[in-house]
Structure formats: structure tokens, C-alpha cells
mmCIF file of C-alpha atoms in Angstrom:
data_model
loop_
_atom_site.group_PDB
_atom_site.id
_atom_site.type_symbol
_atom_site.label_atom_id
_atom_site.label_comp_id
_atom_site.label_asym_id
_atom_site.label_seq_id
_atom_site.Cartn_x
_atom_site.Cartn_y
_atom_site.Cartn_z
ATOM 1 C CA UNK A 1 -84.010 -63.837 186.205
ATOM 2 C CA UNK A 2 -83.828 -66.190 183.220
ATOM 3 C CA UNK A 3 -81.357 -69.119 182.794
ATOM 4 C CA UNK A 4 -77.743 -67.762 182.034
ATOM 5 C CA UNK A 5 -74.404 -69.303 181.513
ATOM 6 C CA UNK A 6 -71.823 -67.000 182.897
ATOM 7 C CA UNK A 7 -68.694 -67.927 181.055
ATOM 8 C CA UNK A 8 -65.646 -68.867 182.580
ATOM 9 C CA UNK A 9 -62.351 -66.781 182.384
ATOM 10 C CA UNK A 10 -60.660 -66.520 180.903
ATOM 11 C CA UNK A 11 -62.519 -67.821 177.584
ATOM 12 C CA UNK A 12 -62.072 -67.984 173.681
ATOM 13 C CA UNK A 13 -64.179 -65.989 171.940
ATOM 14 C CA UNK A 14 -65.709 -69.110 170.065
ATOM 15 C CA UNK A 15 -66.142 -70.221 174.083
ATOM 16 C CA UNK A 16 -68.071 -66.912 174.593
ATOM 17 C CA UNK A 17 -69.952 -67.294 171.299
ATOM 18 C CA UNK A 18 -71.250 -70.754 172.035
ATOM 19 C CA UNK A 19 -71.915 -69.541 175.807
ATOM 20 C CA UNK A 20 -73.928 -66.536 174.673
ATOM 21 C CA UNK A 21 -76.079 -68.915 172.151
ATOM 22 C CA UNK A 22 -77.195 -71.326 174.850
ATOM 23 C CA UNK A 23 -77.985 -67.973 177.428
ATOM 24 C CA UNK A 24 -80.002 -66.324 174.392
ATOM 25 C CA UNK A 25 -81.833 -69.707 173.916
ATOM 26 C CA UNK A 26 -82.909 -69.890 177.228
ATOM 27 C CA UNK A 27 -84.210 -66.690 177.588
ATOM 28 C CA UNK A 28 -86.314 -67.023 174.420
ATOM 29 C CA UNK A 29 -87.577 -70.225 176.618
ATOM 30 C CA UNK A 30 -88.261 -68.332 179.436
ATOM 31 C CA UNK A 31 -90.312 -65.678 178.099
ATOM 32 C CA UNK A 32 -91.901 -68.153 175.993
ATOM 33 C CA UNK A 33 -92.947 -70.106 178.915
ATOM 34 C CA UNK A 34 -94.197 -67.559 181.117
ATOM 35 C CA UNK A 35 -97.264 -68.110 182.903
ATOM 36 C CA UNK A 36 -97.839 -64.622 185.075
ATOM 37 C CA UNK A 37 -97.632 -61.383 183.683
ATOM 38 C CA UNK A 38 -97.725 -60.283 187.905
ATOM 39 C CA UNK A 39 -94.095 -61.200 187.976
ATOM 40 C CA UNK A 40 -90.854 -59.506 186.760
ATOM 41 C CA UNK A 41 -88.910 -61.209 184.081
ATOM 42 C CA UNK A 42 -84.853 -60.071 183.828
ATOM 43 C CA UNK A 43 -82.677 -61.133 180.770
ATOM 44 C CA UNK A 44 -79.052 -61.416 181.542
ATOM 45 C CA UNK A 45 -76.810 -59.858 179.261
ATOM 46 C CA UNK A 46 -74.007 -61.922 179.418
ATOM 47 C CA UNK A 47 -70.702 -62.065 176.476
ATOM 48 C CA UNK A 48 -67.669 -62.555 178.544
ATOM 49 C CA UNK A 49 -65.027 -60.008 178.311
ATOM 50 C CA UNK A 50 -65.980 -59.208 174.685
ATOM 51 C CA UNK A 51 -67.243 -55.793 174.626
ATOM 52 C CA UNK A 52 -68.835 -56.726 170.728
ATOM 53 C CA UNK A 53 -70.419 -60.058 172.309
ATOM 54 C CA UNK A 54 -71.711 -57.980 175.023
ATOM 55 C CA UNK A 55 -73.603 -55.222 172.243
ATOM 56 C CA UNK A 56 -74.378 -58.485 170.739
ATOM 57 C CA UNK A 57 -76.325 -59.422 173.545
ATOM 58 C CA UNK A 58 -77.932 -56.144 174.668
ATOM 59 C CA UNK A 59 -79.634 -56.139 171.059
ATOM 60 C CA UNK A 60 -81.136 -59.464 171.675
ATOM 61 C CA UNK A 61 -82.180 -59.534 174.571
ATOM 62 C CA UNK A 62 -83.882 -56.108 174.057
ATOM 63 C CA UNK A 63 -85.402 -57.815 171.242
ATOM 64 C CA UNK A 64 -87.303 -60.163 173.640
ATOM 65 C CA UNK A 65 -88.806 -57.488 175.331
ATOM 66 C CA UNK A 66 -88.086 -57.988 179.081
ATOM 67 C CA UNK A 67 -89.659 -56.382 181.874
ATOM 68 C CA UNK A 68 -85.810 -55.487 182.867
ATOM 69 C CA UNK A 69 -81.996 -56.758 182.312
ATOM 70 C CA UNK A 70 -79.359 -57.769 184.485
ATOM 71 C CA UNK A 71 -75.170 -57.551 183.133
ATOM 72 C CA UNK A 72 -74.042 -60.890 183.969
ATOM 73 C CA UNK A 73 -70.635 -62.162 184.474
ATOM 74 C CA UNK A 74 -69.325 -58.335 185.097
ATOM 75 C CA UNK A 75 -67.308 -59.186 188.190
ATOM 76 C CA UNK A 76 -65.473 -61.991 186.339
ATOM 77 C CA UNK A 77 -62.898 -59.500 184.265
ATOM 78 C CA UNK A 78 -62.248 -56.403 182.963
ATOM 79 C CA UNK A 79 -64.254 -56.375 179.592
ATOM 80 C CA UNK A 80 -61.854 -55.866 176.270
ATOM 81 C CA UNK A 81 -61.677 -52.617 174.145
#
């Protein structure tokens, strides 16, 4: 599993932005930094209770390819409609 920073709730959405930047960055690190393709790799969609944050975060971390993903943060709150 990569680096994540599972927000705390309840959170702004600027909060959740700022939260889902740094968790994005360190997954680019991650994969970047790799050393063994024999192990698994997980991003970690995180984005709070913000279902759009969320979708936000699906698309990039899909982008980065992983081996598989993990929802982060799931069991912290209902997410929003």
C-alpha cells in the first residue's frame, strides 16, 4: 500500500482537497520509486466523504497504473450524494 492521508471527519472540502493532493503525490512517489516488480503495489483511493473527490481520485490513481487499489477512509462516514 502506498502512503495515504486518511482525512479526518468531519472535514471541509478544501481540507479534503488539500488531503487528496498530498495522498496523490505520494503515490506518484511510490510507484516512481519502486524497486521490484515481484511485489504488489495498492493506491488508496481516498476523498473524504465527497463522493466527486472520491471519482476524482479513482481517475488518478487509475492513471498511475497500480497493480490494485484500496478505498481508504470508508469506515470514517457515510460518503455525500
Amino acid at each position: 500500500m502506498c502512503l495515504d492521508e486518511c482525512t479526518p471527519y468531519p472535514a471541509t472540502v478544501s481540507q479534503t482537497k488539500e488531503s487528496l493532493a498530498l495522498t496523490i503525490k505520494w503515490a506518484q512517489i511510490s510507484k516512481e520509486a519502486r524497486t521490484s516488480a515481484e511485489q504488489t503495489l495498492y493506491g488508496i483511493v481516498q476523498g473524504g466523504t465527497f463522493l466527486s473527490l472520491r471519482r476524482q481520485a479513482v481517475d488518478q490513481m487509475v492513471l498511475l497504473d497500480f497493480d490494485g487499489y484500496a478505498l481508504g477512509g470508508v469506515s470514517v462516514g457515510s460518503l455525500e450524494k
